CSV table of C-alpha atoms and ligand atoms in Angstrom, one decimal:
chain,number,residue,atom,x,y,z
A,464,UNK,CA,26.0,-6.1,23.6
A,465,UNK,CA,22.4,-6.8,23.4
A,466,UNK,CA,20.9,-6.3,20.0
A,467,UNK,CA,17.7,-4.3,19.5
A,468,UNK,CA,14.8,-6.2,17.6
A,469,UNK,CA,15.3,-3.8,14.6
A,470,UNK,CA,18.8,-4.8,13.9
A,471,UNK,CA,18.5,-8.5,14.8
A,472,UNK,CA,15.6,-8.1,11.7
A,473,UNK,CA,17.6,-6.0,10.0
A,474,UNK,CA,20.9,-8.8,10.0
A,475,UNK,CA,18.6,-11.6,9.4
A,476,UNK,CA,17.2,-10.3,6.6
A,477,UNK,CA,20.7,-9.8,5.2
A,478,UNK,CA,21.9,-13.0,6.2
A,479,UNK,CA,19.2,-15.1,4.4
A,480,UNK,CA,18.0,-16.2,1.1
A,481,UNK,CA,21.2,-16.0,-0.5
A,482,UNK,CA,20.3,-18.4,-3.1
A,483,UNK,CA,16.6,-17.0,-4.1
A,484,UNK,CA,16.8,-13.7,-6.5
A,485,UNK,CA,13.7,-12.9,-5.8
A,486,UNK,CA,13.4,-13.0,-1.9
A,487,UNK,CA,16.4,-11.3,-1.9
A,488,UNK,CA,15.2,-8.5,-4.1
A,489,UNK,CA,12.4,-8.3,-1.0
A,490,UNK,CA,15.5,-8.0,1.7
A,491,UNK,CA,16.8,-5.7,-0.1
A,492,UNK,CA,13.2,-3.4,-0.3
A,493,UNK,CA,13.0,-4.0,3.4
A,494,UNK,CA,17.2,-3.1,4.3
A,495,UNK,CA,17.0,0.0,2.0
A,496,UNK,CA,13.5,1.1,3.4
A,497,UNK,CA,14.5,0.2,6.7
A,498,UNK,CA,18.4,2.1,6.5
A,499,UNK,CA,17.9,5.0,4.2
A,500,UNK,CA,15.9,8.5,3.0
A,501,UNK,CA,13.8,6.9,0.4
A,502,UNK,CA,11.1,9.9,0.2
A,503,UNK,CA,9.7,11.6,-2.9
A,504,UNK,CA,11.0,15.3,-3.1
A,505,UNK,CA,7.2,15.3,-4.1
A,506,UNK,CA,4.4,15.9,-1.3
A,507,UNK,CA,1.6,14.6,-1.0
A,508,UNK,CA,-0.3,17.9,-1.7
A,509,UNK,CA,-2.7,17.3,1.4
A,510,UNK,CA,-0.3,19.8,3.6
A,511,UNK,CA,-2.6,22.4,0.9
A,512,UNK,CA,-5.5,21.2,1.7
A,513,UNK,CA,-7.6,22.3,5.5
A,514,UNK,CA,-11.1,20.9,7.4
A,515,UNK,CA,-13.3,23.9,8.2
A,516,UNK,CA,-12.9,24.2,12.2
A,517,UNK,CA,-16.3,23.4,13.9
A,518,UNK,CA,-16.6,25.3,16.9
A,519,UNK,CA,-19.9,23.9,17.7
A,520,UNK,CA,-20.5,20.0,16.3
A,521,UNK,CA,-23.2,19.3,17.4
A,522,UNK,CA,-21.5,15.8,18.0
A,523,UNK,CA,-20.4,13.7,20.9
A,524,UNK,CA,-17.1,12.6,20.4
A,525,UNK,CA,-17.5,9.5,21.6
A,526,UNK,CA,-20.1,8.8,19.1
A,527,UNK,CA,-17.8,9.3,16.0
A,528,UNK,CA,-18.0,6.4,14.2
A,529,UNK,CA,-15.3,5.6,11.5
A,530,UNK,CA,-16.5,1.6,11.2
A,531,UNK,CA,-17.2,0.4,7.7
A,532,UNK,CA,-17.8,-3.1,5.9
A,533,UNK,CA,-15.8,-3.5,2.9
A,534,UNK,CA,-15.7,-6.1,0.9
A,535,UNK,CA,-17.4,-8.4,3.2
A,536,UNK,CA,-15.3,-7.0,6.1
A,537,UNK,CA,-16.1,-4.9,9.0
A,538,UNK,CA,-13.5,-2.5,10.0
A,539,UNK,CA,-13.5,-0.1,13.1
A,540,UNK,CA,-11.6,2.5,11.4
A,541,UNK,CA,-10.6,3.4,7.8
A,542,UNK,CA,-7.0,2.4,7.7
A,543,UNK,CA,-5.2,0.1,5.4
A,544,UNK,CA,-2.1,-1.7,6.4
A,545,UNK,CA,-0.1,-1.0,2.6
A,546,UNK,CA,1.1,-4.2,0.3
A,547,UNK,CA,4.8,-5.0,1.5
A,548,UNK,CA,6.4,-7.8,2.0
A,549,UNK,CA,6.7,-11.8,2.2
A,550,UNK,CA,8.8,-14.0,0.5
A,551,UNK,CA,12.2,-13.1,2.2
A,552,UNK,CA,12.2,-16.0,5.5
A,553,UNK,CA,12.4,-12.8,7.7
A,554,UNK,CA,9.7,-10.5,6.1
A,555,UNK,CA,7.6,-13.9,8.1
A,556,UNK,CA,8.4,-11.9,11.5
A,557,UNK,CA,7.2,-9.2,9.6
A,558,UNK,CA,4.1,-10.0,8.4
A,559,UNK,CA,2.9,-12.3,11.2
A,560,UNK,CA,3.5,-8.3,13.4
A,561,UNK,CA,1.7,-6.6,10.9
A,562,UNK,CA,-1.1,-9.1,10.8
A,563,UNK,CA,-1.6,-9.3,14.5
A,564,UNK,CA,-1.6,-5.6,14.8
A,565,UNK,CA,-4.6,-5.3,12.1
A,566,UNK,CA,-6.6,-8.1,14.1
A,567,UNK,CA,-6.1,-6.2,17.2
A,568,UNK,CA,-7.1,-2.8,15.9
A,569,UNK,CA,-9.6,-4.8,13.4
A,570,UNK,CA,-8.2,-2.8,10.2
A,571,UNK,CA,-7.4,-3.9,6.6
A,572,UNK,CA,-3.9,-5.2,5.1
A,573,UNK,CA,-2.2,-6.3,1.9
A,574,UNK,CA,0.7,-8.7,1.8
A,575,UNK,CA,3.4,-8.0,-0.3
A,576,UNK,CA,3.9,-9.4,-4.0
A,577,UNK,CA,3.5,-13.5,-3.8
A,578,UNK,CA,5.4,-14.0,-6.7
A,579,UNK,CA,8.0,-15.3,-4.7
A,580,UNK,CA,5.9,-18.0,-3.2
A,581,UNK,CA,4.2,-18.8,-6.9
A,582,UNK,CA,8.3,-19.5,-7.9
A,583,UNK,CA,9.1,-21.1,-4.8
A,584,UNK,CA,6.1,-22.7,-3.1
A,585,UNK,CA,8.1,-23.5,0.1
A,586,UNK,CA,8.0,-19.8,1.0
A,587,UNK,CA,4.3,-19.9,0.7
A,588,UNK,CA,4.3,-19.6,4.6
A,589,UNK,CA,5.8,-16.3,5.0
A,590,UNK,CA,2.9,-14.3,3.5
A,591,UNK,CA,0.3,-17.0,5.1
A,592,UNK,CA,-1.0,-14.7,8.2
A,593,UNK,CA,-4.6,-15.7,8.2
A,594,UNK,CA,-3.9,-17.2,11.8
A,595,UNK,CA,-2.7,-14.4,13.4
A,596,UNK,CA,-5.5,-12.6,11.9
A,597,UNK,CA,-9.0,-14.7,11.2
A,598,UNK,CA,-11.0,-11.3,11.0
A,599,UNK,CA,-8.9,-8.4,9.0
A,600,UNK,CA,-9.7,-8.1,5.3
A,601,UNK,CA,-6.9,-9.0,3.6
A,602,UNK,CA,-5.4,-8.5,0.3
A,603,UNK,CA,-3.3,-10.7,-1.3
A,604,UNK,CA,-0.4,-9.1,-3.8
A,605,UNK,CA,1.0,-10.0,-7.3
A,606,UNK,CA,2.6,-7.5,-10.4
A,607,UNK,CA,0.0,-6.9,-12.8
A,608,UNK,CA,2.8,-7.0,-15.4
A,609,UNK,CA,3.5,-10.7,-14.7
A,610,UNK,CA,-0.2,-11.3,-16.6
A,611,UNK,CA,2.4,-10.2,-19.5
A,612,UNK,CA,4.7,-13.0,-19.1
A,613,UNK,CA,4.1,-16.0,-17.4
A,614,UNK,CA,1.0,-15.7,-15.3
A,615,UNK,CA,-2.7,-15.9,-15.9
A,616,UNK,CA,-6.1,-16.3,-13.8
A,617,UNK,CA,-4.6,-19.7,-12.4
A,618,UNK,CA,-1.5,-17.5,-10.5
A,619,UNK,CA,-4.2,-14.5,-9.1
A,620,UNK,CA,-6.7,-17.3,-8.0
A,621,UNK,CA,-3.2,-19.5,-6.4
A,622,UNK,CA,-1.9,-15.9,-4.5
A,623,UNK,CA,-5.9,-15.3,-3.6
A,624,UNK,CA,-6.4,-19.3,-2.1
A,625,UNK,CA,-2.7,-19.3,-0.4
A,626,UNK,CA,-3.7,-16.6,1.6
A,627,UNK,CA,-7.6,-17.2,2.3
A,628,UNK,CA,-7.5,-13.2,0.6
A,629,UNK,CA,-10.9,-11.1,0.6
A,630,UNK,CA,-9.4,-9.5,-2.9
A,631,UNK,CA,-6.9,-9.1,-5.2
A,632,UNK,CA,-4.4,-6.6,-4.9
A,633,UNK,CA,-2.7,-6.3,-8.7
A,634,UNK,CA,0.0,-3.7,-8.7
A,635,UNK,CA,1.1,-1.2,-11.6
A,636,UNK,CA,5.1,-0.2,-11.1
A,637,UNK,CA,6.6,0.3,-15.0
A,638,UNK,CA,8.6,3.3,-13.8
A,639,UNK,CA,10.3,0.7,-11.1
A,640,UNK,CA,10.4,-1.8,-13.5
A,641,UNK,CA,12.1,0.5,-16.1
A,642,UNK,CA,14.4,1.1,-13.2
A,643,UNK,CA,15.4,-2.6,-12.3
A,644,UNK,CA,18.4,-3.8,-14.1
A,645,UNK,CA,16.0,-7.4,-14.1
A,646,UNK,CA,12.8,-5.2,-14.7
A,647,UNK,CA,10.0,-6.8,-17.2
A,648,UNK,CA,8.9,-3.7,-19.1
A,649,UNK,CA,6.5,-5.1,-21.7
A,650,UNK,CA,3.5,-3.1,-20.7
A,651,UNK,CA,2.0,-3.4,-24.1
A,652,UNK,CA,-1.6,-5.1,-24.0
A,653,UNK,CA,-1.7,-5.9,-19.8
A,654,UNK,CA,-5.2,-3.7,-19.7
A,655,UNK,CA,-7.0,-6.3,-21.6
A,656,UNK,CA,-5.1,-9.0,-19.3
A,657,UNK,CA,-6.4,-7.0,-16.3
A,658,UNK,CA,-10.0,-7.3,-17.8
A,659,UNK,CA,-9.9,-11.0,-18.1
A,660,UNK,CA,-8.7,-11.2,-14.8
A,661,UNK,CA,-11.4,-9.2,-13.1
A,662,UNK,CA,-14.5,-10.5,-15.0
A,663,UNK,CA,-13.5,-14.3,-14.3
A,664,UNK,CA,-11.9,-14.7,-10.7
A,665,UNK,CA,-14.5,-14.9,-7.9
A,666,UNK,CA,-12.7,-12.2,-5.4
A,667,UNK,CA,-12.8,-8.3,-6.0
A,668,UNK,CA,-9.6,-6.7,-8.0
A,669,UNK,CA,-8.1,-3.5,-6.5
A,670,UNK,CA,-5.4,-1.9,-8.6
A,671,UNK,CA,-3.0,-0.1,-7.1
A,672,UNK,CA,0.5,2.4,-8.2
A,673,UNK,CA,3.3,1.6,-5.8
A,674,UNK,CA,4.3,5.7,-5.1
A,675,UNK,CA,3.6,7.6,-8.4
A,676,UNK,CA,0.2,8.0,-9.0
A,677,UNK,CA,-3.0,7.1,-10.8
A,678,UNK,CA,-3.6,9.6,-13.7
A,679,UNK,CA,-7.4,10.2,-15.1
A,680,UNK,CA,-6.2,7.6,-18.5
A,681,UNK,CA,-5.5,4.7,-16.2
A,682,UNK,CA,-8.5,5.4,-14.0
A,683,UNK,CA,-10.3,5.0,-17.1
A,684,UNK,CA,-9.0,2.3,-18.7
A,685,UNK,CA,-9.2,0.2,-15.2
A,686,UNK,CA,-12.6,1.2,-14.6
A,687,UNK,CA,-13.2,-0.2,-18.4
A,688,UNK,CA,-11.5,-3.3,-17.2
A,689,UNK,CA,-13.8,-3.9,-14.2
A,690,UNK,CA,-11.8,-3.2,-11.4
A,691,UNK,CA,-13.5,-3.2,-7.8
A,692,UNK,CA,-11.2,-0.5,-6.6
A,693,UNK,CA,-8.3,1.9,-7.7
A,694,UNK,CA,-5.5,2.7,-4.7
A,695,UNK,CA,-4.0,5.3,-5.6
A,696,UNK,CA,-0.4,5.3,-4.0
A,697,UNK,CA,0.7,8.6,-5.4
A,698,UNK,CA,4.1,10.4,-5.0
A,699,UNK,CA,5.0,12.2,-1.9
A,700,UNK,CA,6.1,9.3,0.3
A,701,UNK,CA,8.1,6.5,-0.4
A,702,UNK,CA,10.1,7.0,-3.8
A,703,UNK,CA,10.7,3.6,-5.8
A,704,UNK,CA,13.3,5.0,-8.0
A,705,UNK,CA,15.2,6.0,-4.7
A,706,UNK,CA,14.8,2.9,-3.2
A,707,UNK,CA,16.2,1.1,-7.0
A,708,UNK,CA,18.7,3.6,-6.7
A,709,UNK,CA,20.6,2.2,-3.4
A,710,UNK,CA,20.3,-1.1,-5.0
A,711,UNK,CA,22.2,-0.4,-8.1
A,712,UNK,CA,25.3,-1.1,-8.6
A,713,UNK,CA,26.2,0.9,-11.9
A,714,UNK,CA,26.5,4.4,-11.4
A,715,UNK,CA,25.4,5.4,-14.3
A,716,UNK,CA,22.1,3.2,-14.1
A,717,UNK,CA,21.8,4.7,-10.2
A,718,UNK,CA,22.3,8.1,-11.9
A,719,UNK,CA,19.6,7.9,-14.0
A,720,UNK,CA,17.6,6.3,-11.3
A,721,UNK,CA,17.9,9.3,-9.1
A,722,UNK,CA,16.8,11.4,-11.5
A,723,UNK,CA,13.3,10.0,-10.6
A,724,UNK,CA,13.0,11.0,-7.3
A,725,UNK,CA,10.5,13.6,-8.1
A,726,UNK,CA,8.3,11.6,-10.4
A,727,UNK,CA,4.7,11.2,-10.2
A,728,UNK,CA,1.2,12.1,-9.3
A,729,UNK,CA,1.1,14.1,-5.7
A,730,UNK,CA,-1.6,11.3,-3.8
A,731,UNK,CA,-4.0,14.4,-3.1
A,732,UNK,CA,-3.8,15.0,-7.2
A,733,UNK,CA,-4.8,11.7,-7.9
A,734,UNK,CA,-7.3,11.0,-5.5
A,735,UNK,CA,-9.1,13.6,-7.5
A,736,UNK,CA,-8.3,13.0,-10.7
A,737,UNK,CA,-9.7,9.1,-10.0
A,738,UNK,CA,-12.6,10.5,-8.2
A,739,UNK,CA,-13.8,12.5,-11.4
A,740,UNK,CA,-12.9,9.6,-14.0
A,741,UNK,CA,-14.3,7.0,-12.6
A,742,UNK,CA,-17.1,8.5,-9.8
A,743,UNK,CA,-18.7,4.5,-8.9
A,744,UNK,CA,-15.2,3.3,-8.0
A,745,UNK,CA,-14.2,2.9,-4.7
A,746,UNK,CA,-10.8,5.2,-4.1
A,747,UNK,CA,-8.0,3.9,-1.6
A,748,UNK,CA,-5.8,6.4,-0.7
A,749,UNK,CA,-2.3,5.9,0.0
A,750,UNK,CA,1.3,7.5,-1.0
A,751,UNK,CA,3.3,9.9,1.9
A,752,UNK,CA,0.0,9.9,4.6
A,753,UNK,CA,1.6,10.2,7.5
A,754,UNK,CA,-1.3,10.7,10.0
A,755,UNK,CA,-4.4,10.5,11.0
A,756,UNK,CA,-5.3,13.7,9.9
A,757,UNK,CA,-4.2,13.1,6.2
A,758,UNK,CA,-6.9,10.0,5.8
A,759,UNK,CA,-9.4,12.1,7.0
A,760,UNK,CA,-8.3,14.8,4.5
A,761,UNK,CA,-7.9,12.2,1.8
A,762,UNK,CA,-11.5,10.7,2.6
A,763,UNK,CA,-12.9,13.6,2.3
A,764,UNK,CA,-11.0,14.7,-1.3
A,765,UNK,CA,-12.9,11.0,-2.1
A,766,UNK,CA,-12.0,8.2,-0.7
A,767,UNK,CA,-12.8,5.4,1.3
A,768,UNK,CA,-10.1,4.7,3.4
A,769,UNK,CA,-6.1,5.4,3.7
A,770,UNK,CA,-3.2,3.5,3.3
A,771,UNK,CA,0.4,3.1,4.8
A,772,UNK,CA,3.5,1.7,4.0
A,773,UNK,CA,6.6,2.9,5.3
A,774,UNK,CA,5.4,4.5,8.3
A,775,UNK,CA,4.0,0.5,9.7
A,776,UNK,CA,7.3,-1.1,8.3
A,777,UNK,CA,9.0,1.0,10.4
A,778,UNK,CA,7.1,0.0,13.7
A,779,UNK,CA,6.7,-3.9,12.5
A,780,UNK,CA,10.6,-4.3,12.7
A,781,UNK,CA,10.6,-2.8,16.6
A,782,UNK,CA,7.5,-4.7,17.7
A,783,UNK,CA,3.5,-5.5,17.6
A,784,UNK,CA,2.8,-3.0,21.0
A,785,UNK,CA,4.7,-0.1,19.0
A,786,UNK,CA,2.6,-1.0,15.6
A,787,UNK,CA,-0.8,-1.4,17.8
A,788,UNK,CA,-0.3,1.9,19.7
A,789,UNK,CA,0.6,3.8,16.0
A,790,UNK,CA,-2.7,2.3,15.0
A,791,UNK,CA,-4.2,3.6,18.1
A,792,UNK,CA,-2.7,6.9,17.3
A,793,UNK,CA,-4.1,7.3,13.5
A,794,UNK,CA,-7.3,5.9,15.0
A,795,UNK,CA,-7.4,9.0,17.5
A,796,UNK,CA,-6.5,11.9,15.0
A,797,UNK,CA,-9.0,10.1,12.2
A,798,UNK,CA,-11.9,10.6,15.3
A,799,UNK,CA,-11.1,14.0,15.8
A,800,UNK,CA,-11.0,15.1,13.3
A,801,UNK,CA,-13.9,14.5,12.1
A,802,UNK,CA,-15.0,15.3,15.6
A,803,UNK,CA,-14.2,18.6,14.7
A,804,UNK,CA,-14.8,19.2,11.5
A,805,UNK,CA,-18.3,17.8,12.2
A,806,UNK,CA,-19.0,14.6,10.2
A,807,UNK,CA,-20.7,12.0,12.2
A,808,UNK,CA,-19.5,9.0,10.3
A,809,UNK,CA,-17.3,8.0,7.1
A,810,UNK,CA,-20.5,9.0,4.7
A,811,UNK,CA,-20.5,12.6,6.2
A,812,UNK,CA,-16.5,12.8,6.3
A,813,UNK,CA,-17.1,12.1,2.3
A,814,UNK,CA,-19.2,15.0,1.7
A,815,UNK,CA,-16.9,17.6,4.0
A,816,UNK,CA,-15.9,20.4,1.7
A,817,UNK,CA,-12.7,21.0,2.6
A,818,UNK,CA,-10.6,24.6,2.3
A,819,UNK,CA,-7.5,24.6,-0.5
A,820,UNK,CA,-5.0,26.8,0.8
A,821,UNK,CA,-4.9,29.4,-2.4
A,822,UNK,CA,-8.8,29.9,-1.1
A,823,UNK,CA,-8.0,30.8,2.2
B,2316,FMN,C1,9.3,-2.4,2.0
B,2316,FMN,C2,8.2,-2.1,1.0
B,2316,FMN,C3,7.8,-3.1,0.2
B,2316,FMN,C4,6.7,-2.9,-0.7
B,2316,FMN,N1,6.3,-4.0,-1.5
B,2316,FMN,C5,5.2,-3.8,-2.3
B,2316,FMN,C6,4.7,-5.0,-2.9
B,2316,FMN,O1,5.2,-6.1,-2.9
B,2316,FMN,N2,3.5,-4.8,-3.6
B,2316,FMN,C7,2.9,-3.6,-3.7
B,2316,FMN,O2,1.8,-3.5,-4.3
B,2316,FMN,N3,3.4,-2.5,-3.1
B,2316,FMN,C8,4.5,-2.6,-2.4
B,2316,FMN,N4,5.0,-1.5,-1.7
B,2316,FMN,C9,4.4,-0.2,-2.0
B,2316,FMN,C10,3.5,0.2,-0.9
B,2316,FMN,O3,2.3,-0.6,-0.8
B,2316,FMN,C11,3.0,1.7,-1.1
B,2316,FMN,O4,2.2,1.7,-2.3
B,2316,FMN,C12,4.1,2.7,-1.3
B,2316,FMN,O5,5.2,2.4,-0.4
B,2316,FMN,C13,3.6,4.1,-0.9
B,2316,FMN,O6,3.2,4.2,0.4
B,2316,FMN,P1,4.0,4.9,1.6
B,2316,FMN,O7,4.4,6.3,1.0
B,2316,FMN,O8,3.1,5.0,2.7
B,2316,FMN,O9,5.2,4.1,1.9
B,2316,FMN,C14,6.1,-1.7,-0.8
B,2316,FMN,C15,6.4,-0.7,0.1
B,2316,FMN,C16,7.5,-0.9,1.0
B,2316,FMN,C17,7.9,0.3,1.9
């Protein structure tokens, strides 16, 4: 019997990196992800949310434009490619998918954490993807929380330089961390890390939540600590205590795991919440979007582009054509939507009131 791609990926994965705990924490992400119903009961809150109908745009579709340069970068549409993965040998085939999908369609992506390539240097080429795509911005990936243990400026700049990053990607996950029988929950302190960090290295520092939200007291205190950007990744798509869940083998710990699964900040909530607590930041949006039409919603709640994870993981392990032509697709329901709601280009998408459903 001939296997299909997805499997092949999915029995590598398990087959390899027996010896490395933390590449095989990453297979196990990518299996459980890959294999099982790891969404919030939360939503996203943008289903609430509706573009006033243009009849009469005054536009040419074809004219839309949804390019922007950020960060140095240009990108033809407003879509981010979300941190995932690296590390495990066969999150390589991953990445290098990913990564030639975002040079084709000339949008942004983050790697996944490269703490496993700080710990073991030789795996340094399975996040490095600047080949496949000389032109995306790129984000490199490492836990915030590891400023509070181990790792200073010298491990950002090393994750930044490994990859030839545009910015810094540091991410915020103490719920998952209080989750992980092997979590490091000493939170205590890591905004004043995050400061040094951001007022020393030489690249941009986006902080981002991993699926639960970015409340108006972290907005703050990052926006204190000199952050370039704050992603949101609210609940209402992938759920990290879910995905902790299937990986632990206690039942009581997976017990109090799934009690989580409703946790967090719904990503149209927080979008907002950001955009009034820290107004000169730029907002990424990510956390359950599931189409086109939720970036434009969540550019026009605030922010500058949208994120996905789960939704390109799922494509990456069939194949580059299927992850292009879901690009393609987002790219299509972003342009008309703002087709027909009217806005010209990303600035006038920003400034589209938009209709909350208890108004209607
Ligand atoms: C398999 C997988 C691995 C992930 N690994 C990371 C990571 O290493 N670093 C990070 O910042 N976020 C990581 N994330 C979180 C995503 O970037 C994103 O914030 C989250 O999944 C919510 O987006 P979604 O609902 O579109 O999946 C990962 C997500 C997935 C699905």
């Amino acid at each position: 019997m001939v296997l299909s791609t997805l499997e092949k990926v999915r029995n590598e994965i398990r087959m390899t990196d027996q010896n490395l705990s933390l590449p095989n924490r990453k297979s196990d992400h990518i299996r459980i992800n890959l294999e099982n119903d790891v969404s919030s009961t939360l939503t996203t809150g943008l289903e609430n949310y509706h573009f006033s109908h243009e009849a009469l745009p005054e536009l040419n579709l074809k004219d839309v434009d949804m390019s922007q340069q950020l960060f140095g970068r240009y990108l033809s549409a407003p879509i981010l490619i979300s941190s995932m993965t690296g590390g495990a040998s066969d999150a390589a085939i991953i990445n290098q998918r990913l990564a030639e999908s975002a040079q084709a369609a000339h949008i942004a992506m983050g790697v996944g954490s490269q703490r496993a390539a700080i710990e073991h240097p030789e795996l340094a080429h399975t996040f490095q993807i600047r080949r496949f795509a000389p032109d995306i911005l790129l984000f490199a990936n490492l836990g915030a929380i590891q400023l509070n243990y181990q790792y200073s400026l010298r491990e950002c700049i090393q994750a930044v330089e490994m990859i030839e990053a545009d910015a810094l990607i540091l991410h915020l996950n103490p719920l998952q961390e209080a989750l992980q029988p092997e979590g490091d929950t000493h939170f205590l302190g890591l905004a004043k890390k995050i400061e040094t960090v951001c007022r020393t290295i030489q690249v941009p520092v986006i902080v981002k939540e991993v699926g639960w939200g970015i409340s108006e007291r972290t907005a703050r205190l990052l926006q204190n600590a000199g952050v370039a950007a704050i992603d949101v990744a609210g609940a209402g798509g992938t759920s990290w205590s879910q995905v902790e869940m299937y990986r632990i083998a206690d039942d009581h710990r997976a017990r109090v795991a799934g009690a989580f699964r409703g946790w967090g900040i719904p990503t149209s909530e927080s979008i907002k919440i950001v955009r009034q607590a820290a107004p000169d930041l730029k907002i990424f949006a990510s956390g359950g979007l599931k189409d086109g039409i939720d970036i434009a919603k969540s550019i026009a709640l605030g922010a500058t582009l949208g994120g996905m994870a789960g939704p390109f993981l799922k494509m990456a392990a069939k194949s580059v054509e299927l992850t292009v032509k879901t690009i393609e697709e987002i790219s299509a329901e972003i342009q008309i939507a703002m087709f027909a709601s009217g806005a010209g280009n990303l600035l006038a998408l920003q400034n589209t009131p938009l209709v909350h459903q208890s108004c209607r």
